mmCIF file of C-alpha atoms in Angstrom:
data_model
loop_
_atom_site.group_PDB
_atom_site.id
_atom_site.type_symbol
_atom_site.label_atom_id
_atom_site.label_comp_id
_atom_site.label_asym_id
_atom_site.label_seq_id
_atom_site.Cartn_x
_atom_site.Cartn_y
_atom_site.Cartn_z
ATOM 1 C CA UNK A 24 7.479 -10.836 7.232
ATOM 2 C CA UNK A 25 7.250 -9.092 3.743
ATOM 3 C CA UNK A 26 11.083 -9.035 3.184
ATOM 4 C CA UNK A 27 11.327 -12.832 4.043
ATOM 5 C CA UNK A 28 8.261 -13.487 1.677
ATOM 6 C CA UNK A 29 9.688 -11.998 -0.881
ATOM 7 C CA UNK A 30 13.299 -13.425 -0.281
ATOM 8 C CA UNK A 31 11.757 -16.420 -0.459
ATOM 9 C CA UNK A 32 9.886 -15.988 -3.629
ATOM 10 C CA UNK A 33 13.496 -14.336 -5.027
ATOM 11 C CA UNK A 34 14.873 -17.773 -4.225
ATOM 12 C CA UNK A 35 12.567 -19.880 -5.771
ATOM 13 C CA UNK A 36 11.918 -18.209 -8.533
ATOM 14 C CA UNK A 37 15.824 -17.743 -9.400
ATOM 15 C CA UNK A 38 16.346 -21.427 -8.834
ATOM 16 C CA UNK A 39 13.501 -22.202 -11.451
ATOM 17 C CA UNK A 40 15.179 -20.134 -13.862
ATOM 18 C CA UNK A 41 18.493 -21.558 -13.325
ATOM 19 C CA UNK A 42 17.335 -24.940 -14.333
ATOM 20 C CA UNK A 43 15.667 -23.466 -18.281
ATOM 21 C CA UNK A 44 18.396 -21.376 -18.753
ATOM 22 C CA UNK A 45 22.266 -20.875 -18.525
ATOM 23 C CA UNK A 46 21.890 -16.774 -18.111
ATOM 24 C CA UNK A 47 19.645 -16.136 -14.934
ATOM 25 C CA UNK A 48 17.100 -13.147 -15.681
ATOM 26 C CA UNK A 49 16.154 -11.039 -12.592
ATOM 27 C CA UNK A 50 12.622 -11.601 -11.327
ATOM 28 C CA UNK A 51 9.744 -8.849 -12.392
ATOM 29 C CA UNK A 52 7.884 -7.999 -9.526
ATOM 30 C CA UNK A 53 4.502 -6.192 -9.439
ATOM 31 C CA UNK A 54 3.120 -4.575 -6.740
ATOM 32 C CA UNK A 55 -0.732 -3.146 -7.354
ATOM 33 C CA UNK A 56 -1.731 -0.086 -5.153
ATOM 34 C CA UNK A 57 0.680 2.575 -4.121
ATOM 35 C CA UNK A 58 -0.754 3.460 -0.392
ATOM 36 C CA UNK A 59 1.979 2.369 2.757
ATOM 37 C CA UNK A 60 1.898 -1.041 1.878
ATOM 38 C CA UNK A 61 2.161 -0.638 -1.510
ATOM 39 C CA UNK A 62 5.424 2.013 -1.292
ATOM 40 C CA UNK A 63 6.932 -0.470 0.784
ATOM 41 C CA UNK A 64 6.487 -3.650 -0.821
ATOM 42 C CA UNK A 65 7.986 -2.224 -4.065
ATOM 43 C CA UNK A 66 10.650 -0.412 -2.390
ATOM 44 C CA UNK A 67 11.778 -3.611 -0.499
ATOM 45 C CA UNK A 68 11.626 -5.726 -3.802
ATOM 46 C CA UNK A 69 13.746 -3.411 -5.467
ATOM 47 C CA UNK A 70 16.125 -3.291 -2.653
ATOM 48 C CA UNK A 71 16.613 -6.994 -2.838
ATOM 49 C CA UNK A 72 17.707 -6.389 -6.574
ATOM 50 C CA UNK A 73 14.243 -7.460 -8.291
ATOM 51 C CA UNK A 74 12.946 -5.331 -10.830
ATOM 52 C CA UNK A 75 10.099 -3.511 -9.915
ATOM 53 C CA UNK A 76 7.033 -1.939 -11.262
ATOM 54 C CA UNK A 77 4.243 0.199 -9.125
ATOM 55 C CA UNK A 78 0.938 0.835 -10.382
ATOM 56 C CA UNK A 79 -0.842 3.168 -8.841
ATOM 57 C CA UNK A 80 -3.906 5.274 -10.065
ATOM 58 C CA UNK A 81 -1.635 8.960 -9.573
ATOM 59 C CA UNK A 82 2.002 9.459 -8.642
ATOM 60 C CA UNK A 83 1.098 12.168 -6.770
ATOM 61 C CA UNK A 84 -0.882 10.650 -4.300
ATOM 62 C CA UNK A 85 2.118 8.479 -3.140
ATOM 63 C CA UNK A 86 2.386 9.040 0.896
ATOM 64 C CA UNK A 87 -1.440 10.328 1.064
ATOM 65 C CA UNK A 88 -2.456 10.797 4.754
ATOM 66 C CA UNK A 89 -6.016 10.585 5.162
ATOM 67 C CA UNK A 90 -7.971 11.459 8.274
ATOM 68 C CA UNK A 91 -5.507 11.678 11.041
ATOM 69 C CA UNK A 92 -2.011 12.624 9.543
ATOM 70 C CA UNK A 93 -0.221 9.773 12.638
ATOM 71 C CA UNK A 94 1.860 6.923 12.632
ATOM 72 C CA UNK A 95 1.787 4.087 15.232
ATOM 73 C CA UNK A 96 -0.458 4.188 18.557
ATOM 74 C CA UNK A 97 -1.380 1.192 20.259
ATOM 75 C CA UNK A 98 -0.251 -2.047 19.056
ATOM 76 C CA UNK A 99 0.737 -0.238 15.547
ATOM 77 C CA UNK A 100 3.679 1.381 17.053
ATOM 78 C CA UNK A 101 5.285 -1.660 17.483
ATOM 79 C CA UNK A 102 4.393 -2.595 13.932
ATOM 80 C CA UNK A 103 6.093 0.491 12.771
ATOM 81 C CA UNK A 104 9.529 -0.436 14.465
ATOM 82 C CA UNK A 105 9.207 -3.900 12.793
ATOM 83 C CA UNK A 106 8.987 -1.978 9.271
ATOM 84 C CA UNK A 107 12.169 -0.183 10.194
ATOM 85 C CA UNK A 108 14.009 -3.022 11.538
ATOM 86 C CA UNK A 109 13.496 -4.654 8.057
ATOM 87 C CA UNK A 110 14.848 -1.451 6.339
ATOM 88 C CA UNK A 111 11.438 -0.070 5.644
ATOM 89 C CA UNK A 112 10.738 3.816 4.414
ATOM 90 C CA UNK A 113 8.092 5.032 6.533
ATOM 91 C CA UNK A 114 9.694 5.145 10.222
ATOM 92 C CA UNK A 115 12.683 7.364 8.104
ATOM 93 C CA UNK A 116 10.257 9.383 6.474
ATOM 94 C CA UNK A 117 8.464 10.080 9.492
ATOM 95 C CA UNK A 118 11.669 11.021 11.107
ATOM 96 C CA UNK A 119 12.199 14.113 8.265
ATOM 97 C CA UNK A 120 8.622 14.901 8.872
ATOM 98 C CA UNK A 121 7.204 14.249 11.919
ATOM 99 C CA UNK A 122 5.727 17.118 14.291
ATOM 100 C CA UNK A 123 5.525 15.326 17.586
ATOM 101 C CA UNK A 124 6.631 12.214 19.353
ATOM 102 C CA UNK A 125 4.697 10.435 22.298
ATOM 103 C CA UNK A 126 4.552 7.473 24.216
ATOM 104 C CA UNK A 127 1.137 6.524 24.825
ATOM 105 C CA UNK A 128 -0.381 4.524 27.817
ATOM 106 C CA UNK A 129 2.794 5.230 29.320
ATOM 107 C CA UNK A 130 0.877 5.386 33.058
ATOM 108 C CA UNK A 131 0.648 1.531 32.389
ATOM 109 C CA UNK A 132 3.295 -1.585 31.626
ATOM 110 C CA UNK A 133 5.822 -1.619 28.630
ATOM 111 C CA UNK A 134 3.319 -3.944 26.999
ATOM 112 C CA UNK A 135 1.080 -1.846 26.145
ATOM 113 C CA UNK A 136 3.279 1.282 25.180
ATOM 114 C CA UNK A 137 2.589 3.301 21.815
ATOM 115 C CA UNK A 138 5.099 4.888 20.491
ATOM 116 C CA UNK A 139 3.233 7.617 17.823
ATOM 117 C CA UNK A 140 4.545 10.400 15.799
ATOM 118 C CA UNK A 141 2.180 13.199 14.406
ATOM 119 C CA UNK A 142 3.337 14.094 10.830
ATOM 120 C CA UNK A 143 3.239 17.295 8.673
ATOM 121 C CA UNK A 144 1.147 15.364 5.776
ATOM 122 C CA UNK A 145 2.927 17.492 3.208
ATOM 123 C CA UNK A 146 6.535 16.862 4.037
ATOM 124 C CA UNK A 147 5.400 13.319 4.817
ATOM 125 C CA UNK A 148 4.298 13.114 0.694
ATOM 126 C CA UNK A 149 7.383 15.070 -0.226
ATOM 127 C CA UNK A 150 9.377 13.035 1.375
ATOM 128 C CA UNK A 151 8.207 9.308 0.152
ATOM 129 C CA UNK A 152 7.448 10.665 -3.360
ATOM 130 C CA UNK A 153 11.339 11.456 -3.461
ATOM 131 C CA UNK A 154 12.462 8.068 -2.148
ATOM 132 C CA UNK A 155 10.201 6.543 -4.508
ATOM 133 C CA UNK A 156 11.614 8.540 -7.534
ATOM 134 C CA UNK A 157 15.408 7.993 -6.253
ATOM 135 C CA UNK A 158 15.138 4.293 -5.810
ATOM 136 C CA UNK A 159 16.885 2.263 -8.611
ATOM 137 C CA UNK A 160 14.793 -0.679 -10.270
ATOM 138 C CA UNK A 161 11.887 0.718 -8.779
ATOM 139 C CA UNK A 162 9.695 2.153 -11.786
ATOM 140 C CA UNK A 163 6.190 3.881 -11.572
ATOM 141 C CA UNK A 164 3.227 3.611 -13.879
ATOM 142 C CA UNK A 165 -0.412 5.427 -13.705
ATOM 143 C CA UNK A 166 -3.115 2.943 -14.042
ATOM 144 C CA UNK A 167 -5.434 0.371 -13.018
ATOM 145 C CA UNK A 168 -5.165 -3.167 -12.925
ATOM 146 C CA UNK A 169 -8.544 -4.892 -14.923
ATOM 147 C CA UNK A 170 -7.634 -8.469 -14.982
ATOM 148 C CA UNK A 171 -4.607 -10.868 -13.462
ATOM 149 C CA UNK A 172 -2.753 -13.455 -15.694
ATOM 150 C CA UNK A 173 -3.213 -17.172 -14.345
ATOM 151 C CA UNK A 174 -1.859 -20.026 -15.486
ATOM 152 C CA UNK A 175 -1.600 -23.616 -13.936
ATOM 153 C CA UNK A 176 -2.626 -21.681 -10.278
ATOM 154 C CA UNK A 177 0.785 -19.091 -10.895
ATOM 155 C CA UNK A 178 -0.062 -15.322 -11.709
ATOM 156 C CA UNK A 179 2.376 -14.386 -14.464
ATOM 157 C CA UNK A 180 0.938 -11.288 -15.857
ATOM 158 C CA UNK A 181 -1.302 -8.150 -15.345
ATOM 159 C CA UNK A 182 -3.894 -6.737 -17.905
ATOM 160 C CA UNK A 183 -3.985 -2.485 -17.507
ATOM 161 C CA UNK A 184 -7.392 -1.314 -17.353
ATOM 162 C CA UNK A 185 -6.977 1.592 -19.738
ATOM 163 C CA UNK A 186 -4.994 0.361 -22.348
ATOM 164 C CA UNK A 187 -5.552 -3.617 -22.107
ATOM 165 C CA UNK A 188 -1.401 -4.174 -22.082
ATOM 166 C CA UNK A 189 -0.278 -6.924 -20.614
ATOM 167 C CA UNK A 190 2.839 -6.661 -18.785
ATOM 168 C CA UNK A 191 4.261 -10.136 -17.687
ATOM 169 C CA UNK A 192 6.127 -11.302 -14.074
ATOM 170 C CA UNK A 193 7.234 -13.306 -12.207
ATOM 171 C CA UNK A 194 4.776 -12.087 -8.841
ATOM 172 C CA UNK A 195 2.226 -9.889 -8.154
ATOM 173 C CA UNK A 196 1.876 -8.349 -4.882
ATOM 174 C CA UNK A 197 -1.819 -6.129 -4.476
ATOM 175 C CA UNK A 198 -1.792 -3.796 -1.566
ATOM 176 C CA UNK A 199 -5.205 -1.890 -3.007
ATOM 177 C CA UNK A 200 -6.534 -0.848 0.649
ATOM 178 C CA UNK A 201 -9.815 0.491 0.354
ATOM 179 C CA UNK A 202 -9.963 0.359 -3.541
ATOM 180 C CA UNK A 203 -11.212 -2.874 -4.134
ATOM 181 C CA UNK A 204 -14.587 -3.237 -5.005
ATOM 182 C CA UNK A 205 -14.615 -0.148 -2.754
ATOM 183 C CA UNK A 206 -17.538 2.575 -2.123
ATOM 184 C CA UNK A 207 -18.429 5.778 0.216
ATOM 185 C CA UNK A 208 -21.512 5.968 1.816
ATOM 186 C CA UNK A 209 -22.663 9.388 2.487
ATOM 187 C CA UNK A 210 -25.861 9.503 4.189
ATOM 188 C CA UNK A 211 -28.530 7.058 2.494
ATOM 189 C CA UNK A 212 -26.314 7.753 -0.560
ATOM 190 C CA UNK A 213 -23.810 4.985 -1.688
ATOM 191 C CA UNK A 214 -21.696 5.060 -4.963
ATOM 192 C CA UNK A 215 -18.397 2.745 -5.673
ATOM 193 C CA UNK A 216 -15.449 5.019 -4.957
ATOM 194 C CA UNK A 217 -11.759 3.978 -3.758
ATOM 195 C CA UNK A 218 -11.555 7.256 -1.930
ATOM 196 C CA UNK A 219 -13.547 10.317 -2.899
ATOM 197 C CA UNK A 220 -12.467 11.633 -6.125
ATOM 198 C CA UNK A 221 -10.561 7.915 -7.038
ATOM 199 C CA UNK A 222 -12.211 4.894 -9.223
ATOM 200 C CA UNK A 223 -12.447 1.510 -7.235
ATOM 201 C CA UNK A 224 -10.831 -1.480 -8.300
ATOM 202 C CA UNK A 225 -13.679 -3.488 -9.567
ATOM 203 C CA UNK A 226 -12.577 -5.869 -12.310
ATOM 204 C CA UNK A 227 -9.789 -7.025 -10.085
ATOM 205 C CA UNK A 228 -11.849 -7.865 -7.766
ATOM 206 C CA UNK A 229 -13.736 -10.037 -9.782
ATOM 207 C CA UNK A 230 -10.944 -11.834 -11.008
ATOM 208 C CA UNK A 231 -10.117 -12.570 -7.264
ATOM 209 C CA UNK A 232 -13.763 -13.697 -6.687
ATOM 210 C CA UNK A 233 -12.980 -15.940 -9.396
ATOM 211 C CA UNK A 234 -10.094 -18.071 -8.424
ATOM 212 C CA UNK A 235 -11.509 -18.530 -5.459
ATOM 213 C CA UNK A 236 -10.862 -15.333 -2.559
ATOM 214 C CA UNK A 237 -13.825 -14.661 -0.178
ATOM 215 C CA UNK A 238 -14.110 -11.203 0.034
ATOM 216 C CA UNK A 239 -15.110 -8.956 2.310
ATOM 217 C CA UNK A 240 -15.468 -5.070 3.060
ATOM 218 C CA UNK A 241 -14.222 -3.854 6.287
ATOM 219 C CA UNK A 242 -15.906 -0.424 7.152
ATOM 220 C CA UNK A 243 -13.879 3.093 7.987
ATOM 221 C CA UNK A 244 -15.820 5.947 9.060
ATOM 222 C CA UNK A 245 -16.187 9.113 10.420
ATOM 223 C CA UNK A 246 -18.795 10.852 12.760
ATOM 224 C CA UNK A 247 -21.144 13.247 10.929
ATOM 225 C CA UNK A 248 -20.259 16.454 11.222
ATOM 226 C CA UNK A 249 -24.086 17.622 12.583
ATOM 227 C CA UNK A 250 -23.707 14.988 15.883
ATOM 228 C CA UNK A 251 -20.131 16.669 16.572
ATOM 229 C CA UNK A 252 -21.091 20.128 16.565
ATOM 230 C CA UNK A 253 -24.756 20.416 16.361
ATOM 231 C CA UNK A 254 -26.833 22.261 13.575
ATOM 232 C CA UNK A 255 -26.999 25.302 15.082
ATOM 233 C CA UNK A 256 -23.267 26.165 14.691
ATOM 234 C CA UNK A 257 -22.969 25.016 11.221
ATOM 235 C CA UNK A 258 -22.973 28.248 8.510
#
């Protein structure tokens, strides 16, 4: 679905072009947040020949695993495969780094099969960081996005949050995950975070509140350590 979006948007954009100009410039895409979705979204819009720009708070945490270092399972298995089929990175990456393959629920039907692959986390990083340095028109800048360029309902621009630049395109594509308007809660103690040691995305997620976006935060968790183990073995 994200290669045909974006083939689409290649489309129209190159046909609006056509009509102001004799010499056709190449479409600037965007793409805000450089978790999976993020590394794939720019990687397919430079494949399709668009020039692309990544921003993303740190290079090096391009192909973070966090929590449990797996891809697919139930239901996102199948999701996986789609990525592939559309000439996606992560099913190849996992390939060069993966530790074990399994078939879940395989007692049961076809439907509900899982294909999942544990991954070495570190060769997983290695790995995407690499295809992510070696792909052409695919460029990579640290920072935040503050602010969103909108004119007559079309986004044409970002605004960096530490330096206030304004870089202009033709589409913006935000894959920030758990950054926006993000926090951890630890205990009765809550404090906006994206992920620990990582600034949310706050003033982009105002400027989605105000053109209109209902937003919501879905929760992630973990159990605390004390209920797994019990205080008594804890040094």
């Amino acid at each position: 679905m994200l290669k045909l979006f974006i083939a689409s948007s290649f489309k129209k954009l190159t046909r609006q072009f056509s009509q102001n100009s004799s010499i056709t410039p190449r479409p600037v895409i965007v793409v805000v947040g450089g978790g999976h979705a993020g590394t794939e979204a720019s990687l397919a819009a430079a494949r399709m020949g668009c020039k692309t720009i990544l921003v993303t708070h740190k290079f090096n945490t391009i192909g973070e695993m966090s929590c449990n270092p797996s891809f697919g399972g139930i239901g996102k298995g199948h999701l996986i495969r789609e990525i592939d089929a559309l000439d996606g990175a992560c099913a190849v990456v996992c390939d060069k780094s993966g530790i074990q393959y399994k078939v879940l629920n395989k007692r049961k039907g076809p439907a509900v099969w899982g294909p999942r692959a544990q991954i070495d986390r570190k060769l997983y990083k290695e790995h995407m960081q690499e295809k992510v340095n070696n792909t052409p028109d695919l460029e990579v800048i640290e920072s935040s996005v503050e602010d969103l360029i909108i004119r007559d309902k079309n986004c044409e621009g970002i605004v960096f949050g530490d330096t206030g630049q304004i870089v202009s395109c033709s589409a913006v594509i935000i894959t920030t995950g758990t950054f926006l308007r993000g926090e951890i809660n630890i205990g009765l103690r809550t404090y906006p975070a994206g992920r620990i040691g990582d600034s949310p995305a706050i003033g982009l997620a105002n400027t989605l509140d105000k053109v209109g976006f209902k937003m919501k935060r879905m929760k992630t968790g973990n159990l605390c350590i004390q209920r797994v183990f019990g205080l008594a073995n804890l040094n």
